[in-house]
């Protein structure tokens, strides 16, 4: 029997998710949690195969729950359910280690498929978000927002994102500090950013560094 943990701060939502899960003959609900900390504690105790967790949870949101489970090296796959339709959520979820994301409005028709996918080692993300990401990708790829950084500019951005100062980056790249400053300023101008934090976010999005 595959064990499924359900975490949501609304009892009626937990009951609805449980009812759907229990329609599958080979699955059992191993526990229910009403907040993020309880979800992590129950996951450690019951070792579920899949954790269904609401994005907006008290004490610790769904993405933080996933980060904690990954840091504890638990084998559970995480399926985040949410009512929020913000487009950046999918990116945030993937960076947190989430492999499944589903709108609550889709749960009745898609929950079983999402859990089956995760149990088989396949990701499952709600179609609307994937369509939006593909649209934005095409827009960025084909439109005026396409940005090209030289290899040196990318090197400098990566080192800055890893915490290097201009001076330490110059030592790594064997360039003068002035040259590093020039590459950094050029990259920031092309990207339209004005702070180190924005450079770090760009580096994470482009997988120049690990978050």
mmCIF file with all atom_site columns, C-alpha atoms in Angstrom:
data_model
loop_
_atom_site.group_PDB
_atom_site.id
_atom_site.type_symbol
_atom_site.label_atom_id
_atom_site.label_alt_id
_atom_site.label_comp_id
_atom_site.label_asym_id
_atom_site.label_entity_id
_atom_site.label_seq_id
_atom_site.pdbx_PDB_ins_code
_atom_site.Cartn_x
_atom_site.Cartn_y
_atom_site.Cartn_z
_atom_site.occupancy
_atom_site.B_iso_or_equiv
_atom_site.pdbx_formal_charge
_atom_site.auth_seq_id
_atom_site.auth_comp_id
_atom_site.auth_asym_id
_atom_site.auth_atom_id
_atom_site.pdbx_PDB_model_num
ATOM 1   C CA . UNK A 1 1   ? 0.000   0.000  0.000   1.00 0.00 ? 1   UNK A CA 1
ATOM 2   C CA . UNK A 1 2   ? 1.271   3.453  -0.911  1.00 0.00 ? 2   UNK A CA 1
ATOM 3   C CA . UNK A 1 3   ? 1.018   5.978  1.897   1.00 0.00 ? 3   UNK A CA 1
ATOM 4   C CA . UNK A 1 4   ? -0.239  9.510  1.271   1.00 0.00 ? 4   UNK A CA 1
ATOM 5   C CA . UNK A 1 5   ? 0.084   12.357 3.777   1.00 0.00 ? 5   UNK A CA 1
ATOM 6   C CA . UNK A 1 6   ? -2.381  15.264 3.494   1.00 0.00 ? 6   UNK A CA 1
ATOM 7   C CA . UNK A 1 7   ? -1.562  18.734 4.840   1.00 0.00 ? 7   UNK A CA 1
ATOM 8   C CA . UNK A 1 8   ? -4.032  21.622 4.687   1.00 0.00 ? 8   UNK A CA 1
ATOM 9   C CA . UNK A 1 9   ? -5.189  24.063 7.362   1.00 0.00 ? 9   UNK A CA 1
ATOM 10  C CA . UNK A 1 10  ? -8.866  23.606 6.411   1.00 0.00 ? 10  UNK A CA 1
ATOM 11  C CA . UNK A 1 11  ? -10.476 20.400 7.660   1.00 0.00 ? 11  UNK A CA 1
ATOM 12  C CA . UNK A 1 12  ? -13.076 20.394 4.879   1.00 0.00 ? 12  UNK A CA 1
ATOM 13  C CA . UNK A 1 13  ? -10.315 20.483 2.244   1.00 0.00 ? 13  UNK A CA 1
ATOM 14  C CA . UNK A 1 14  ? -8.437  17.645 3.967   1.00 0.00 ? 14  UNK A CA 1
ATOM 15  C CA . UNK A 1 15  ? -11.641 15.596 4.027   1.00 0.00 ? 15  UNK A CA 1
ATOM 16  C CA . UNK A 1 16  ? -12.218 16.204 0.326   1.00 0.00 ? 16  UNK A CA 1
ATOM 17  C CA . UNK A 1 17  ? -8.658  15.223 -0.593  1.00 0.00 ? 17  UNK A CA 1
ATOM 18  C CA . UNK A 1 18  ? -8.869  12.140 1.635   1.00 0.00 ? 18  UNK A CA 1
ATOM 19  C CA . UNK A 1 19  ? -12.098 11.054 -0.050  1.00 0.00 ? 19  UNK A CA 1
ATOM 20  C CA . UNK A 1 20  ? -10.453 11.230 -3.475  1.00 0.00 ? 20  UNK A CA 1
ATOM 21  C CA . UNK A 1 21  ? -7.272  9.448  -2.351  1.00 0.00 ? 21  UNK A CA 1
ATOM 22  C CA . UNK A 1 22  ? -9.227  6.644  -0.713  1.00 0.00 ? 22  UNK A CA 1
ATOM 23  C CA . UNK A 1 23  ? -11.009 5.805  -3.974  1.00 0.00 ? 23  UNK A CA 1
ATOM 24  C CA . UNK A 1 24  ? -7.734  4.159  -5.059  1.00 0.00 ? 24  UNK A CA 1
ATOM 25  C CA . UNK A 1 25  ? -7.543  0.584  -3.712  1.00 0.00 ? 25  UNK A CA 1
ATOM 26  C CA . UNK A 1 26  ? -3.761  0.614  -3.263  1.00 0.00 ? 26  UNK A CA 1
ATOM 27  C CA . UNK A 1 27  ? -3.420  3.897  -1.380  1.00 0.00 ? 27  UNK A CA 1
ATOM 28  C CA . UNK A 1 28  ? -3.935  4.776  2.273   1.00 0.00 ? 28  UNK A CA 1
ATOM 29  C CA . UNK A 1 29  ? -3.864  8.149  4.031   1.00 0.00 ? 29  UNK A CA 1
ATOM 30  C CA . UNK A 1 30  ? -1.078  7.882  6.600   1.00 0.00 ? 30  UNK A CA 1
ATOM 31  C CA . UNK A 1 31  ? -1.914  11.119 8.378   1.00 0.00 ? 31  UNK A CA 1
ATOM 32  C CA . UNK A 1 32  ? -3.335  14.623 8.229   1.00 0.00 ? 32  UNK A CA 1
ATOM 33  C CA . UNK A 1 33  ? -1.613  17.869 9.205   1.00 0.00 ? 33  UNK A CA 1
ATOM 34  C CA . UNK A 1 34  ? -3.096  21.321 9.818   1.00 0.00 ? 34  UNK A CA 1
ATOM 35  C CA . UNK A 1 35  ? 0.129   23.327 9.501   1.00 0.00 ? 35  UNK A CA 1
ATOM 36  C CA . UNK A 1 36  ? 3.559   23.089 7.881   1.00 0.00 ? 36  UNK A CA 1
ATOM 37  C CA . UNK A 1 37  ? 5.497   22.101 10.967  1.00 0.00 ? 37  UNK A CA 1
ATOM 38  C CA . UNK A 1 38  ? 3.061   19.304 11.730  1.00 0.00 ? 38  UNK A CA 1
ATOM 39  C CA . UNK A 1 39  ? 3.341   18.137 8.126   1.00 0.00 ? 39  UNK A CA 1
ATOM 40  C CA . UNK A 1 40  ? 7.116   17.783 8.424   1.00 0.00 ? 40  UNK A CA 1
ATOM 41  C CA . UNK A 1 41  ? 6.830   16.009 11.795  1.00 0.00 ? 41  UNK A CA 1
ATOM 42  C CA . UNK A 1 42  ? 4.254   13.536 10.455  1.00 0.00 ? 42  UNK A CA 1
ATOM 43  C CA . UNK A 1 43  ? 6.325   12.906 7.338   1.00 0.00 ? 43  UNK A CA 1
ATOM 44  C CA . UNK A 1 44  ? 9.317   12.033 9.503   1.00 0.00 ? 44  UNK A CA 1
ATOM 45  C CA . UNK A 1 45  ? 7.120   9.744  11.628  1.00 0.00 ? 45  UNK A CA 1
ATOM 46  C CA . UNK A 1 46  ? 5.105   7.964  8.922   1.00 0.00 ? 46  UNK A CA 1
ATOM 47  C CA . UNK A 1 47  ? 7.499   8.069  5.917   1.00 0.00 ? 47  UNK A CA 1
ATOM 48  C CA . UNK A 1 48  ? 4.797   8.583  3.258   1.00 0.00 ? 48  UNK A CA 1
ATOM 49  C CA . UNK A 1 49  ? 5.341   8.045  -0.450  1.00 0.00 ? 49  UNK A CA 1
ATOM 50  C CA . UNK A 1 50  ? 3.612   11.305 -1.382  1.00 0.00 ? 50  UNK A CA 1
ATOM 51  C CA . UNK A 1 51  ? 2.900   14.442 0.633   1.00 0.00 ? 51  UNK A CA 1
ATOM 52  C CA . UNK A 1 52  ? -0.039  16.557 -0.557  1.00 0.00 ? 52  UNK A CA 1
ATOM 53  C CA . UNK A 1 53  ? 0.458   20.006 0.922   1.00 0.00 ? 53  UNK A CA 1
ATOM 54  C CA . UNK A 1 54  ? -1.362  23.305 0.565   1.00 0.00 ? 54  UNK A CA 1
ATOM 55  C CA . UNK A 1 55  ? 0.816   26.177 -0.650  1.00 0.00 ? 55  UNK A CA 1
ATOM 56  C CA . UNK A 1 56  ? -0.582  28.620 1.954   1.00 0.00 ? 56  UNK A CA 1
ATOM 57  C CA . UNK A 1 57  ? -0.028  26.875 5.284   1.00 0.00 ? 57  UNK A CA 1
ATOM 58  C CA . UNK A 1 58  ? 0.400   28.327 8.790   1.00 0.00 ? 58  UNK A CA 1
ATOM 59  C CA . UNK A 1 59  ? 3.914   28.290 10.311  1.00 0.00 ? 59  UNK A CA 1
ATOM 60  C CA . UNK A 1 60  ? 5.539   26.939 7.139   1.00 0.00 ? 60  UNK A CA 1
ATOM 61  C CA . UNK A 1 61  ? 4.177   27.145 3.589   1.00 0.00 ? 61  UNK A CA 1
ATOM 62  C CA . UNK A 1 62  ? 4.097   24.246 1.161   1.00 0.00 ? 62  UNK A CA 1
ATOM 63  C CA . UNK A 1 63  ? 7.381   25.135 -0.511  1.00 0.00 ? 63  UNK A CA 1
ATOM 64  C CA . UNK A 1 64  ? 9.158   25.369 2.836   1.00 0.00 ? 64  UNK A CA 1
ATOM 65  C CA . UNK A 1 65  ? 7.720   21.971 3.768   1.00 0.00 ? 65  UNK A CA 1
ATOM 66  C CA . UNK A 1 66  ? 9.272   20.563 0.595   1.00 0.00 ? 66  UNK A CA 1
ATOM 67  C CA . UNK A 1 67  ? 12.645  22.175 1.339   1.00 0.00 ? 67  UNK A CA 1
ATOM 68  C CA . UNK A 1 68  ? 12.631  20.679 4.844   1.00 0.00 ? 68  UNK A CA 1
ATOM 69  C CA . UNK A 1 69  ? 11.738  17.213 3.577   1.00 0.00 ? 69  UNK A CA 1
ATOM 70  C CA . UNK A 1 70  ? 14.537  17.379 1.002   1.00 0.00 ? 70  UNK A CA 1
ATOM 71  C CA . UNK A 1 71  ? 17.020  18.503 3.642   1.00 0.00 ? 71  UNK A CA 1
ATOM 72  C CA . UNK A 1 72  ? 16.015  15.486 5.744   1.00 0.00 ? 72  UNK A CA 1
ATOM 73  C CA . UNK A 1 73  ? 16.564  13.190 2.721   1.00 0.00 ? 73  UNK A CA 1
ATOM 74  C CA . UNK A 1 74  ? 13.058  11.766 2.901   1.00 0.00 ? 74  UNK A CA 1
ATOM 75  C CA . UNK A 1 75  ? 12.001  9.896  -0.236  1.00 0.00 ? 75  UNK A CA 1
ATOM 76  C CA . UNK A 1 76  ? 8.508   11.417 -0.275  1.00 0.00 ? 76  UNK A CA 1
ATOM 77  C CA . UNK A 1 77  ? 7.447   13.239 -3.421  1.00 0.00 ? 77  UNK A CA 1
ATOM 78  C CA . UNK A 1 78  ? 5.655   16.542 -2.781  1.00 0.00 ? 78  UNK A CA 1
ATOM 79  C CA . UNK A 1 79  ? 2.446   17.606 -4.514  1.00 0.00 ? 79  UNK A CA 1
ATOM 80  C CA . UNK A 1 80  ? 1.609   21.232 -3.776  1.00 0.00 ? 80  UNK A CA 1
ATOM 81  C CA . UNK A 1 81  ? -2.042  22.199 -4.163  1.00 0.00 ? 81  UNK A CA 1
ATOM 82  C CA . UNK A 1 82  ? -2.928  25.866 -4.399  1.00 0.00 ? 82  UNK A CA 1
ATOM 83  C CA . UNK A 1 83  ? -5.667  28.336 -5.223  1.00 0.00 ? 83  UNK A CA 1
ATOM 84  C CA . UNK A 1 84  ? -3.107  30.975 -6.256  1.00 0.00 ? 84  UNK A CA 1
ATOM 85  C CA . UNK A 1 85  ? -2.616  31.420 -9.996  1.00 0.00 ? 85  UNK A CA 1
ATOM 86  C CA . UNK A 1 86  ? 0.514   33.584 -9.945  1.00 0.00 ? 86  UNK A CA 1
ATOM 87  C CA . UNK A 1 87  ? 2.784   32.698 -12.833 1.00 0.00 ? 87  UNK A CA 1
ATOM 88  C CA . UNK A 1 88  ? 6.019   32.743 -10.843 1.00 0.00 ? 88  UNK A CA 1
ATOM 89  C CA . UNK A 1 89  ? 4.715   30.011 -8.526  1.00 0.00 ? 89  UNK A CA 1
ATOM 90  C CA . UNK A 1 90  ? 5.828   27.181 -10.822 1.00 0.00 ? 90  UNK A CA 1
ATOM 91  C CA . UNK A 1 91  ? 9.385   28.536 -10.945 1.00 0.00 ? 91  UNK A CA 1
ATOM 92  C CA . UNK A 1 92  ? 9.458   28.947 -7.168  1.00 0.00 ? 92  UNK A CA 1
ATOM 93  C CA . UNK A 1 93  ? 8.113   25.416 -6.724  1.00 0.00 ? 93  UNK A CA 1
ATOM 94  C CA . UNK A 1 94  ? 10.683  23.820 -9.025  1.00 0.00 ? 94  UNK A CA 1
ATOM 95  C CA . UNK A 1 95  ? 13.528  25.666 -7.261  1.00 0.00 ? 95  UNK A CA 1
ATOM 96  C CA . UNK A 1 96  ? 12.200  24.319 -3.943  1.00 0.00 ? 96  UNK A CA 1
ATOM 97  C CA . UNK A 1 97  ? 12.328  20.727 -5.232  1.00 0.00 ? 97  UNK A CA 1
ATOM 98  C CA . UNK A 1 98  ? 8.598   20.303 -5.823  1.00 0.00 ? 98  UNK A CA 1
ATOM 99  C CA . UNK A 1 99  ? 7.784   17.839 -8.632  1.00 0.00 ? 99  UNK A CA 1
ATOM 100 C CA . UNK A 1 100 ? 4.006   18.250 -8.605  1.00 0.00 ? 100 UNK A CA 1
ATOM 101 C CA . UNK A 1 101 ? 1.750   21.311 -8.527  1.00 0.00 ? 101 UNK A CA 1
ATOM 102 C CA . UNK A 1 102 ? -2.029  21.336 -8.890  1.00 0.00 ? 102 UNK A CA 1
ATOM 103 C CA . UNK A 1 103 ? -4.738  23.977 -8.585  1.00 0.00 ? 103 UNK A CA 1
ATOM 104 C CA . UNK A 1 104 ? -7.319  23.102 -5.944  1.00 0.00 ? 104 UNK A CA 1
ATOM 105 C CA . UNK A 1 105 ? -10.030 23.654 -8.549  1.00 0.00 ? 105 UNK A CA 1
ATOM 106 C CA . UNK A 1 106 ? -8.471  20.814 -10.594 1.00 0.00 ? 106 UNK A CA 1
ATOM 107 C CA . UNK A 1 107 ? -8.110  18.373 -7.705  1.00 0.00 ? 107 UNK A CA 1
ATOM 108 C CA . UNK A 1 108 ? -11.342 16.454 -8.310  1.00 0.00 ? 108 UNK A CA 1
ATOM 109 C CA . UNK A 1 109 ? -10.338 15.543 -11.877 1.00 0.00 ? 109 UNK A CA 1
ATOM 110 C CA . UNK A 1 110 ? -6.544  15.497 -11.673 1.00 0.00 ? 110 UNK A CA 1
ATOM 111 C CA . UNK A 1 111 ? -5.470  14.452 -8.163  1.00 0.00 ? 111 UNK A CA 1
ATOM 112 C CA . UNK A 1 112 ? -5.346  10.720 -8.926  1.00 0.00 ? 112 UNK A CA 1
ATOM 113 C CA . UNK A 1 113 ? -3.325  11.318 -12.111 1.00 0.00 ? 113 UNK A CA 1
ATOM 114 C CA . UNK A 1 114 ? -0.927  13.642 -10.272 1.00 0.00 ? 114 UNK A CA 1
ATOM 115 C CA . UNK A 1 115 ? -0.254  11.130 -7.492  1.00 0.00 ? 115 UNK A CA 1
ATOM 116 C CA . UNK A 1 116 ? 0.184   8.271  -9.975  1.00 0.00 ? 116 UNK A CA 1
ATOM 117 C CA . UNK A 1 117 ? 2.720   10.337 -11.911 1.00 0.00 ? 117 UNK A CA 1
ATOM 118 C CA . UNK A 1 118 ? 4.746   11.141 -8.799  1.00 0.00 ? 118 UNK A CA 1
ATOM 119 C CA . UNK A 1 119 ? 4.692   7.505  -7.658  1.00 0.00 ? 119 UNK A CA 1
ATOM 120 C CA . UNK A 1 120 ? 6.094   6.554  -11.076 1.00 0.00 ? 120 UNK A CA 1
ATOM 121 C CA . UNK A 1 121 ? 8.853   9.134  -10.810 1.00 0.00 ? 121 UNK A CA 1
ATOM 122 C CA . UNK A 1 122 ? 7.280   11.572 -13.258 1.00 0.00 ? 122 UNK A CA 1
ATOM 123 C CA . UNK A 1 123 ? 6.564   15.264 -12.543 1.00 0.00 ? 123 UNK A CA 1
ATOM 124 C CA . UNK A 1 124 ? 3.014   16.601 -12.756 1.00 0.00 ? 124 UNK A CA 1
ATOM 125 C CA . UNK A 1 125 ? 2.262   20.303 -13.110 1.00 0.00 ? 125 UNK A CA 1
ATOM 126 C CA . UNK A 1 126 ? -1.130  21.838 -13.736 1.00 0.00 ? 126 UNK A CA 1
ATOM 127 C CA . UNK A 1 127 ? -1.578  22.572 -17.416 1.00 0.00 ? 127 UNK A CA 1
ATOM 128 C CA . UNK A 1 128 ? -2.487  26.256 -17.110 1.00 0.00 ? 128 UNK A CA 1
ATOM 129 C CA . UNK A 1 129 ? 0.847   27.194 -15.551 1.00 0.00 ? 129 UNK A CA 1
ATOM 130 C CA . UNK A 1 130 ? 2.798   25.192 -18.123 1.00 0.00 ? 130 UNK A CA 1
ATOM 131 C CA . UNK A 1 131 ? 0.913   26.931 -20.932 1.00 0.00 ? 131 UNK A CA 1
ATOM 132 C CA . UNK A 1 132 ? 1.760   30.321 -19.427 1.00 0.00 ? 132 UNK A CA 1
ATOM 133 C CA . UNK A 1 133 ? 5.410   29.402 -19.035 1.00 0.00 ? 133 UNK A CA 1
ATOM 134 C CA . UNK A 1 134 ? 5.569   28.230 -22.665 1.00 0.00 ? 134 UNK A CA 1
ATOM 135 C CA . UNK A 1 135 ? 3.909   31.459 -23.801 1.00 0.00 ? 135 UNK A CA 1
ATOM 136 C CA . UNK A 1 136 ? 6.377   33.573 -21.837 1.00 0.00 ? 136 UNK A CA 1
ATOM 137 C CA . UNK A 1 137 ? 9.297   31.482 -23.082 1.00 0.00 ? 137 UNK A CA 1
ATOM 138 C CA . UNK A 1 138 ? 8.267   32.021 -26.696 1.00 0.00 ? 138 UNK A CA 1
ATOM 139 C CA . UNK A 1 139 ? 7.752   35.718 -26.044 1.00 0.00 ? 139 UNK A CA 1
ATOM 140 C CA . UNK A 1 140 ? 11.201  36.063 -24.513 1.00 0.00 ? 140 UNK A CA 1
ATOM 141 C CA . UNK A 1 141 ? 12.821  33.858 -27.156 1.00 0.00 ? 141 UNK A CA 1
ATOM 142 C CA . UNK A 1 142 ? 11.318  35.571 -30.168 1.00 0.00 ? 142 UNK A CA 1
ATOM 143 C CA . UNK A 1 143 ? 10.614  39.072 -28.898 1.00 0.00 ? 143 UNK A CA 1
ATOM 144 C CA . UNK A 1 144 ? 12.630  42.128 -28.067 1.00 0.00 ? 144 UNK A CA 1
ATOM 145 C CA . UNK A 1 145 ? 13.228  40.922 -24.528 1.00 0.00 ? 145 UNK A CA 1
ATOM 146 C CA . UNK A 1 146 ? 15.743  38.299 -25.734 1.00 0.00 ? 146 UNK A CA 1
ATOM 147 C CA . UNK A 1 147 ? 19.027  39.098 -23.950 1.00 0.00 ? 147 UNK A CA 1
ATOM 148 C CA . UNK A 1 148 ? 22.519  37.981 -24.895 1.00 0.00 ? 148 UNK A CA 1
ATOM 149 C CA . UNK A 1 149 ? 25.367  38.074 -22.387 1.00 0.00 ? 149 UNK A CA 1
ATOM 150 C CA . UNK A 1 150 ? 28.916  37.383 -23.482 1.00 0.00 ? 150 UNK A CA 1
ATOM 151 C CA . UNK A 1 151 ? 30.718  34.442 -21.891 1.00 0.00 ? 151 UNK A CA 1
ATOM 152 C CA . UNK A 1 152 ? 32.764  36.854 -19.753 1.00 0.00 ? 152 UNK A CA 1
ATOM 153 C CA . UNK A 1 153 ? 29.641  38.663 -18.597 1.00 0.00 ? 153 UNK A CA 1
ATOM 154 C CA . UNK A 1 154 ? 28.074  35.320 -17.649 1.00 0.00 ? 154 UNK A CA 1
ATOM 155 C CA . UNK A 1 155 ? 31.253  34.334 -15.767 1.00 0.00 ? 155 UNK A CA 1
ATOM 156 C CA . UNK A 1 156 ? 31.146  37.561 -13.787 1.00 0.00 ? 156 UNK A CA 1
ATOM 157 C CA . UNK A 1 157 ? 27.404  37.253 -13.054 1.00 0.00 ? 157 UNK A CA 1
ATOM 158 C CA . UNK A 1 158 ? 27.910  33.686 -11.832 1.00 0.00 ? 158 UNK A CA 1
ATOM 159 C CA . UNK A 1 159 ? 30.772  34.661 -9.526  1.00 0.00 ? 159 UNK A CA 1
ATOM 160 C CA . UNK A 1 160 ? 28.815  37.619 -8.144  1.00 0.00 ? 160 UNK A CA 1
ATOM 161 C CA . UNK A 1 161 ? 25.841  35.313 -7.507  1.00 0.00 ? 161 UNK A CA 1
ATOM 162 C CA . UNK A 1 162 ? 28.180  32.914 -5.683  1.00 0.00 ? 162 UNK A CA 1
ATOM 163 C CA . UNK A 1 163 ? 29.178  35.716 -3.329  1.00 0.00 ? 163 UNK A CA 1
ATOM 164 C CA . UNK A 1 164 ? 32.423  36.960 -4.877  1.00 0.00 ? 164 UNK A CA 1
ATOM 165 C CA . UNK A 1 165 ? 33.392  40.604 -4.722  1.00 0.00 ? 165 UNK A CA 1
ATOM 166 C CA . UNK A 1 166 ? 34.748  42.342 -7.817  1.00 0.00 ? 166 UNK A CA 1
ATOM 167 C CA . UNK A 1 167 ? 38.257  41.864 -6.443  1.00 0.00 ? 167 UNK A CA 1
ATOM 168 C CA . UNK A 1 168 ? 37.912  38.140 -5.718  1.00 0.00 ? 168 UNK A CA 1
ATOM 169 C CA . UNK A 1 169 ? 36.198  37.600 -9.081  1.00 0.00 ? 169 UNK A CA 1
ATOM 170 C CA . UNK A 1 170 ? 39.121  39.310 -10.787 1.00 0.00 ? 170 UNK A CA 1
ATOM 171 C CA . UNK A 1 171 ? 41.500  36.866 -9.084  1.00 0.00 ? 171 UNK A CA 1
ATOM 172 C CA . UNK A 1 172 ? 39.446  33.855 -10.202 1.00 0.00 ? 172 UNK A CA 1
ATOM 173 C CA . UNK A 1 173 ? 39.164  35.056 -13.798 1.00 0.00 ? 173 UNK A CA 1
ATOM 174 C CA . UNK A 1 174 ? 42.692  36.492 -13.875 1.00 0.00 ? 174 UNK A CA 1
ATOM 175 C CA . UNK A 1 175 ? 41.365  39.844 -15.022 1.00 0.00 ? 175 UNK A CA 1
ATOM 176 C CA . UNK A 1 176 ? 41.852  43.322 -13.643 1.00 0.00 ? 176 UNK A CA 1
ATOM 177 C CA . UNK A 1 177 ? 39.295  44.626 -11.157 1.00 0.00 ? 177 UNK A CA 1
ATOM 178 C CA . UNK A 1 178 ? 38.428  47.368 -13.630 1.00 0.00 ? 178 UNK A CA 1
ATOM 179 C CA . UNK A 1 179 ? 37.674  44.798 -16.353 1.00 0.00 ? 179 UNK A CA 1
ATOM 180 C CA . UNK A 1 180 ? 35.427  42.822 -13.994 1.00 0.00 ? 180 UNK A CA 1
ATOM 181 C CA . UNK A 1 181 ? 33.604  46.018 -13.053 1.00 0.00 ? 181 UNK A CA 1
ATOM 182 C CA . UNK A 1 182 ? 33.100  46.785 -16.749 1.00 0.00 ? 182 UNK A CA 1
ATOM 183 C CA . UNK A 1 183 ? 31.660  43.309 -17.472 1.00 0.00 ? 183 UNK A CA 1
ATOM 184 C CA . UNK A 1 184 ? 29.412  43.507 -14.398 1.00 0.00 ? 184 UNK A CA 1
ATOM 185 C CA . UNK A 1 185 ? 28.080  46.941 -15.348 1.00 0.00 ? 185 UNK A CA 1
ATOM 186 C CA . UNK A 1 186 ? 27.491  45.799 -18.940 1.00 0.00 ? 186 UNK A CA 1
ATOM 187 C CA . UNK A 1 187 ? 25.557  42.713 -17.791 1.00 0.00 ? 187 UNK A CA 1
ATOM 188 C CA . UNK A 1 188 ? 23.424  44.751 -15.399 1.00 0.00 ? 188 UNK A CA 1
ATOM 189 C CA . UNK A 1 189 ? 22.658  47.284 -18.132 1.00 0.00 ? 189 UNK A CA 1
ATOM 190 C CA . UNK A 1 190 ? 21.617  44.544 -20.595 1.00 0.00 ? 190 UNK A CA 1
ATOM 191 C CA . UNK A 1 191 ? 19.460  42.813 -17.975 1.00 0.00 ? 191 UNK A CA 1
ATOM 192 C CA . UNK A 1 192 ? 17.909  46.058 -16.773 1.00 0.00 ? 192 UNK A CA 1
ATOM 193 C CA . UNK A 1 193 ? 18.794  45.374 -13.135 1.00 0.00 ? 193 UNK A CA 1
ATOM 194 C CA . UNK A 1 194 ? 20.275  47.670 -10.528 1.00 0.00 ? 194 UNK A CA 1
ATOM 195 C CA . UNK A 1 195 ? 21.193  45.472 -7.571  1.00 0.00 ? 195 UNK A CA 1
ATOM 196 C CA . UNK A 1 196 ? 23.214  42.377 -6.665  1.00 0.00 ? 196 UNK A CA 1
ATOM 197 C CA . UNK A 1 197 ? 20.019  40.651 -5.485  1.00 0.00 ? 197 UNK A CA 1
ATOM 198 C CA . UNK A 1 198 ? 18.527  40.996 -8.965  1.00 0.00 ? 198 UNK A CA 1
ATOM 199 C CA . UNK A 1 199 ? 21.702  39.581 -10.511 1.00 0.00 ? 199 UNK A CA 1
ATOM 200 C CA . UNK A 1 200 ? 21.461  36.592 -8.149  1.00 0.00 ? 200 UNK A CA 1
ATOM 201 C CA . UNK A 1 201 ? 17.842  35.977 -9.162  1.00 0.00 ? 201 UNK A CA 1
ATOM 202 C CA . UNK A 1 202 ? 18.826  36.085 -12.825 1.00 0.00 ? 202 UNK A CA 1
ATOM 203 C CA . UNK A 1 203 ? 21.685  33.624 -12.204 1.00 0.00 ? 203 UNK A CA 1
ATOM 204 C CA . UNK A 1 204 ? 19.312  31.215 -10.449 1.00 0.00 ? 204 UNK A CA 1
ATOM 205 C CA . UNK A 1 205 ? 16.724  31.443 -13.257 1.00 0.00 ? 205 UNK A CA 1
ATOM 206 C CA . UNK A 1 206 ? 19.404  30.721 -15.853 1.00 0.00 ? 206 UNK A CA 1
ATOM 207 C CA . UNK A 1 207 ? 20.868  27.912 -13.704 1.00 0.00 ? 207 UNK A CA 1
ATOM 208 C CA . UNK A 1 208 ? 24.246  29.632 -13.514 1.00 0.00 ? 208 UNK A CA 1
ATOM 209 C CA . UNK A 1 209 ? 24.195  28.812 -9.802  1.00 0.00 ? 209 UNK A CA 1
ATOM 210 C CA . UNK A 1 210 ? 22.183  26.501 -7.550  1.00 0.00 ? 210 UNK A CA 1
ATOM 211 C CA . UNK A 1 211 ? 19.750  28.215 -5.165  1.00 0.00 ? 211 UNK A CA 1
#
